[in-house]
Coordinates of C-alpha atoms in Angstrom, one line a residue:
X1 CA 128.1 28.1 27.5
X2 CA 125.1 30.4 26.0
X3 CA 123.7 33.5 28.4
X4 CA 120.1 32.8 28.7
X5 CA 117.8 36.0 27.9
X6 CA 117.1 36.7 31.8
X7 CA 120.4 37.6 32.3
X8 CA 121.2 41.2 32.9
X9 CA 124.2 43.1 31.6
X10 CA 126.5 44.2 34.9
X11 CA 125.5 48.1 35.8
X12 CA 129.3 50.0 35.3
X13 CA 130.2 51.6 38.2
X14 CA 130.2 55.4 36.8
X15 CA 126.2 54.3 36.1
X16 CA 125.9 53.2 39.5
X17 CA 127.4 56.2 41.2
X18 CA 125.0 58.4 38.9
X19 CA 121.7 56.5 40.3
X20 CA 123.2 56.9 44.1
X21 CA 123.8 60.8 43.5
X22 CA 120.2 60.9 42.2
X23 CA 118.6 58.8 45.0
X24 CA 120.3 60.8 47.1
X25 CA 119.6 64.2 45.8
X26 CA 115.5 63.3 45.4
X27 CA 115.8 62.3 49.3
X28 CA 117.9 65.8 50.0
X29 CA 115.2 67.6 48.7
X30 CA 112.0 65.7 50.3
X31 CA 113.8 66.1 53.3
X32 CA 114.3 69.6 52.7
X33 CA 110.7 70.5 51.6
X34 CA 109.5 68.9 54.3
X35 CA 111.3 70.6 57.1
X36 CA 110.5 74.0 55.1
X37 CA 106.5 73.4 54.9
X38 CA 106.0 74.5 59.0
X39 CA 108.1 78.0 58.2
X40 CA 106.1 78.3 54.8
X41 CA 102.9 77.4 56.9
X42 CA 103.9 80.4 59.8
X43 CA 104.4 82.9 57.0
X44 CA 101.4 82.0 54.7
X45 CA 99.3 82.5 58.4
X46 CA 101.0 85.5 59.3
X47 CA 100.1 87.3 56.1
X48 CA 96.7 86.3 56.0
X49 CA 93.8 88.6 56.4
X50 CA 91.3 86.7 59.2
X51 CA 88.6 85.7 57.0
X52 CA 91.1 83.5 55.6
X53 CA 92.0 81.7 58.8
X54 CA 88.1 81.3 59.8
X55 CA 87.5 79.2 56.7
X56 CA 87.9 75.5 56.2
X57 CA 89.1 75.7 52.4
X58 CA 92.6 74.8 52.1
X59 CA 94.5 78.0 50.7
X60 CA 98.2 78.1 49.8
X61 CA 98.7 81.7 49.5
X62 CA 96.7 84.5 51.1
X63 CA 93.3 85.6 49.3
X64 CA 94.6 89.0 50.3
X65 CA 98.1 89.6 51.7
X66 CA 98.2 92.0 54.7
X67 CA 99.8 93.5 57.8
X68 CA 96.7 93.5 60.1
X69 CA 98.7 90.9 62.1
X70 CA 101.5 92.5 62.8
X71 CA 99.4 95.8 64.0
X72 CA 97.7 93.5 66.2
X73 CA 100.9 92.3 67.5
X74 CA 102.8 95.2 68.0
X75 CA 99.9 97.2 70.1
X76 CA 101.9 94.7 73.0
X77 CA 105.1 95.8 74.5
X78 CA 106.9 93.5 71.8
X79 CA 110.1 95.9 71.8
X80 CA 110.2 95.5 75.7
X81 CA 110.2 92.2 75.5
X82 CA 112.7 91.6 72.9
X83 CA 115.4 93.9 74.7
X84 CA 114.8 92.1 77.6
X85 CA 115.2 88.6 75.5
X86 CA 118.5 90.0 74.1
X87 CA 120.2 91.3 77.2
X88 CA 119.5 88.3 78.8
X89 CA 120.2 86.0 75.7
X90 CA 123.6 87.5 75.5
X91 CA 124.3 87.4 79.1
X92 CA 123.8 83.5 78.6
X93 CA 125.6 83.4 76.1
X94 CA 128.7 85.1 77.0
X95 CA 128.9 83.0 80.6
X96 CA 128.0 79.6 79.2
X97 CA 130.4 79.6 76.3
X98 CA 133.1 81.0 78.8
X99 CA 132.3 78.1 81.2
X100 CA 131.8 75.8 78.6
X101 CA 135.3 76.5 77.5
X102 CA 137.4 76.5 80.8
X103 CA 136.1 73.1 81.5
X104 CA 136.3 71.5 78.1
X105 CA 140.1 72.8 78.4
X106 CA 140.4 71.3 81.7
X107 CA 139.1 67.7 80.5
X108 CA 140.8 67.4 77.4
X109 CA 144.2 68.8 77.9
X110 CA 144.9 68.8 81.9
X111 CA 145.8 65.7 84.0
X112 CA 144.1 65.6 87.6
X113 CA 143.0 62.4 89.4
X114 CA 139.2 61.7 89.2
X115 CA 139.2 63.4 85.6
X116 CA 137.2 60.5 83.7
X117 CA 134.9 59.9 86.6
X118 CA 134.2 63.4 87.0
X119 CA 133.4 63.6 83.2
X120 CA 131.3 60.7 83.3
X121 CA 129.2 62.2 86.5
X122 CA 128.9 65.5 84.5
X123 CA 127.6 63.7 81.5
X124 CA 125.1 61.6 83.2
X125 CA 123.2 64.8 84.1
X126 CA 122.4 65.3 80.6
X127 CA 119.7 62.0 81.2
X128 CA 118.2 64.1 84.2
X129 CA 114.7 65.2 82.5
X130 CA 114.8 69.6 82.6
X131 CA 111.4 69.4 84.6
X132 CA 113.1 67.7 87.7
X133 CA 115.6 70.6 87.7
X134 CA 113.4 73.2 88.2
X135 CA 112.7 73.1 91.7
X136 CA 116.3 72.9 93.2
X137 CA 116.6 75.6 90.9
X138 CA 113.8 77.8 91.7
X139 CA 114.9 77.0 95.5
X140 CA 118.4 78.1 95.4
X141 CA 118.3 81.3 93.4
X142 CA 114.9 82.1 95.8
X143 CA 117.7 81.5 98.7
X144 CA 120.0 84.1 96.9
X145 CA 117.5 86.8 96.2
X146 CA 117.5 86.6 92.5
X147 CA 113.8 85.6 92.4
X148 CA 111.8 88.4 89.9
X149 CA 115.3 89.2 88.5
X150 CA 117.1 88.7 85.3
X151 CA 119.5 86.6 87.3
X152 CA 117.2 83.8 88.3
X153 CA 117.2 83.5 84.2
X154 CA 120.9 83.6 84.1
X155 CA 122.4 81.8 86.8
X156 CA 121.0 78.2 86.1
X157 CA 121.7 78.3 82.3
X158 CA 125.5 79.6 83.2
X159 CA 127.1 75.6 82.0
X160 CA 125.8 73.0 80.2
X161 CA 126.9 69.5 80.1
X162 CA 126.7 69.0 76.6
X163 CA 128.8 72.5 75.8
X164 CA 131.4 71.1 78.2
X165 CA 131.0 67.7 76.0
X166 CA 131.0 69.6 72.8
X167 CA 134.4 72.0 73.5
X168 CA 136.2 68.7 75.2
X169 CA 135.7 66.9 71.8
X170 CA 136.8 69.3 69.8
X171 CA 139.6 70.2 71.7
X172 CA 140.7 66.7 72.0
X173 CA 141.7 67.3 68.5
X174 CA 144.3 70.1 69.1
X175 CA 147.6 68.3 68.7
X176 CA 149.3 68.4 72.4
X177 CA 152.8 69.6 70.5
X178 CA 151.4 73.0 70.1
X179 CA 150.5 73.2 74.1
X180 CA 153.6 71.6 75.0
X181 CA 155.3 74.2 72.3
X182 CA 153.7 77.4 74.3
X183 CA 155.0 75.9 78.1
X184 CA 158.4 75.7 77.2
X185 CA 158.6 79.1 76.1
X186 CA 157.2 80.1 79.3
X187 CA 153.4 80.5 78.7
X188 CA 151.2 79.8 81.7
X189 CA 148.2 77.4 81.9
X190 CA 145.7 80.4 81.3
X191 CA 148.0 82.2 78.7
X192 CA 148.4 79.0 76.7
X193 CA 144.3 79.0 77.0
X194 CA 144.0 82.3 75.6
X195 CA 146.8 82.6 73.4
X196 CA 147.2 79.3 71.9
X197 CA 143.9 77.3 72.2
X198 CA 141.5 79.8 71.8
X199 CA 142.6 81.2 68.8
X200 CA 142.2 77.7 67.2
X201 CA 138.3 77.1 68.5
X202 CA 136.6 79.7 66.7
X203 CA 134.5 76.7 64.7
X204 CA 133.5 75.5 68.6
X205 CA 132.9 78.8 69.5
X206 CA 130.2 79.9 66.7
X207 CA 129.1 76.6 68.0
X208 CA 128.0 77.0 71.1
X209 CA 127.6 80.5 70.5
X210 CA 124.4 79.4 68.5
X211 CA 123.0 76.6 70.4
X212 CA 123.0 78.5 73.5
X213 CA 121.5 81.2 71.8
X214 CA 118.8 79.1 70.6
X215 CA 117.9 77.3 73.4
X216 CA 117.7 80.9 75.4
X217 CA 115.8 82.5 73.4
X218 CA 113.5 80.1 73.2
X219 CA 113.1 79.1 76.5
X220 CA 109.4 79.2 78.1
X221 CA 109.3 78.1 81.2
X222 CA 112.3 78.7 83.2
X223 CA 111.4 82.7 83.0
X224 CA 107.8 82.2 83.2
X225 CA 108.4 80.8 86.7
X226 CA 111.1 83.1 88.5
X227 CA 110.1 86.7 86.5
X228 CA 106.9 88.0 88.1
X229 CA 106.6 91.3 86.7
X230 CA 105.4 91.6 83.2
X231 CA 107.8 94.9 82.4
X232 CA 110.5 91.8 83.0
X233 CA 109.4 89.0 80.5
X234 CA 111.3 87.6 77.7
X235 CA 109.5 87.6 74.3
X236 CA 108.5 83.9 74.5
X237 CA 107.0 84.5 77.6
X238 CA 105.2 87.7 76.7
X239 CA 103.5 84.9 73.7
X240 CA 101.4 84.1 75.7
X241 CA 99.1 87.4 75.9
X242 CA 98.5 86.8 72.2
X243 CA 95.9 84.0 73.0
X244 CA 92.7 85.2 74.5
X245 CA 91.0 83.2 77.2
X246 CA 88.9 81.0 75.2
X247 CA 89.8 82.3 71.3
X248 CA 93.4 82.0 69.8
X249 CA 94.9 84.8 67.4
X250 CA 96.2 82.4 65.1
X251 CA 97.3 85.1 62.5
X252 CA 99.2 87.3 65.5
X253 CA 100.9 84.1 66.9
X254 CA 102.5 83.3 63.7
X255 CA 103.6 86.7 63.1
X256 CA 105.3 87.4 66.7
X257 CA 106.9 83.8 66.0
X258 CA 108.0 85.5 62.9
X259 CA 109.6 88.0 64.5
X260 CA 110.9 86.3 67.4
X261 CA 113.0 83.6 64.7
X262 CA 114.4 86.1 62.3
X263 CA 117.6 86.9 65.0
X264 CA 117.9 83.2 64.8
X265 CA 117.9 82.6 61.3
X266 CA 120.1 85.6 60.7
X267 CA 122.7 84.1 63.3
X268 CA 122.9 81.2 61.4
X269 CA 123.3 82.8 58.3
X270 CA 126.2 84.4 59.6
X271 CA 127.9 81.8 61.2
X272 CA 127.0 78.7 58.8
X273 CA 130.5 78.3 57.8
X274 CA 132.0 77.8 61.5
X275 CA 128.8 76.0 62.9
X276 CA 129.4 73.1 60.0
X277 CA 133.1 72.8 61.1
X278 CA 132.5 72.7 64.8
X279 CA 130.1 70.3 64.3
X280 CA 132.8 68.3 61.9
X281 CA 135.8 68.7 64.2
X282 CA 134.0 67.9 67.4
X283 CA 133.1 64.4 65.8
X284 CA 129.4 64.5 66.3
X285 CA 127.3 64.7 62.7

């Protein structure tokens, strides 16, 4: 039997890897360009001079790179504001991660009655929307005093569901040998926590290290509602007195964004290698 001429020759499989790789890498790097554009955008706006940003022409680099913007900015209390965003950032931080933890530990490697049920009630407040929190909240840490405080920050973002999510999945994976291993040579619940487990989360801990640090520092209106005195406000808060009342500082926003995401970036740079694993060994991609 002859092959007819509109028969193709079969593609080898090395070939066909090649064109996946290639499909794959274009797609990696549209991806990639387009998630960069908005931080390109926030620095080409920052360094522009004003006539720039007053003029409908498209520009893709400033006519005239300059600082003006940043003098603008930093005639605020901008270093108030970001000491105040990091001591309450890394209060956060500390307590939710701690938290986060305990209870993660508890879930994953304890037996108590009511365990999955109690799981299952804790995860079903992550579909609770954050704006229906916020008068419970802004009632009970009014009926402890904490209201105009750094507290009323604190206290309500001192446990997340999803950490507690996060540090039972990964710990799920720690083989139950190794706990087992650390009771019969007479280690304690919390000295098998700290001596055994812990030692072996440093992945989950970068983890939630940096996505409590992120959603912190970027949170807007939790502190805008319980801290009334400006000398108090976080550097996402104090944002706001960039905009005038019926004009917006375009080139002064971008550059206090600027500075408020450079601690962010460099956090991530930092801990790139342990965020990727965390994410890996907790199961979730």
């Amino acid at each position: 039997m002859s092959i007819t001429s509109t028969q193709q020759p079969p593609v080898a499989p090395g070939r066909r890897r090649d064109r996946a790789r290639v499909v794959r890498a274009v797609a990696a790097a549209v991806i990639g360009l387009a998630m960069a554009l908005p931080l390109f955008w926030m620095l080409l706006v920052a360094f522009s001079p004003l006539a720039d940003l007053h003029t409908s022409q498209l520009r893709w680099w400033p006519s005239a790179p300059t600082l003006d913007n940043f003098r603008r900015v930093f005639r605020l209390p901008v270093w108030t504001w970001t000491m105040n965003s990091t001591v309450i950032t890394c209060l956060v931080v500390v307590i939710t991660v701690s938290s986060n933890l305990l209870a993660g530990y508890a879930f994953a490697k304890m037996r108590f009655r009511g365990r999955n049920l109690l799981f299952l009630l804790m995860l079903s407040t992550m579909t609770v929307p954050v704006q229906v929190l916020m008068v419970p909240q802004f009632k009970l840490v009014s009926s402890m005093g904490l209201f105009g405080s750094f507290w009323a920050v604190v206290i309500p973002a001192s446990s997340t569901a999803f950490g507690v999510f996060l540090a039972r999945q990964f710990m799920l994976g720690i083989p139950d040998e190794v706990i087992e291993a650390a009771r019969m040579d007479g280690a304690g619940r919390l000295r098998t926590f700290f001596a055994v487990v812990l030692p072996l989360c440093k992945p989950l801990i970068a983890v939630l290290s940096l996505l409590t640090f992120l959603n912190q520092w970027n949170d807007f209106a939790w502190p805008l509602t319980v801290l009334k005195d400006e000398r108090l406000y976080t550097l996402s808060v104090g944002m706001q007195f960039v905009n005038g009342q019926y004009t917006a500082d375009y080139g002064a926003i971008m550059a206090l964004a600027l500075i408020s995401i450079l601690p962010m970036v460099v956090l991530f740079l930092c801990f790139q290698k342990y965020f990727v694993q965390g994410f890996a060994r907790s199961g979730i991609k």
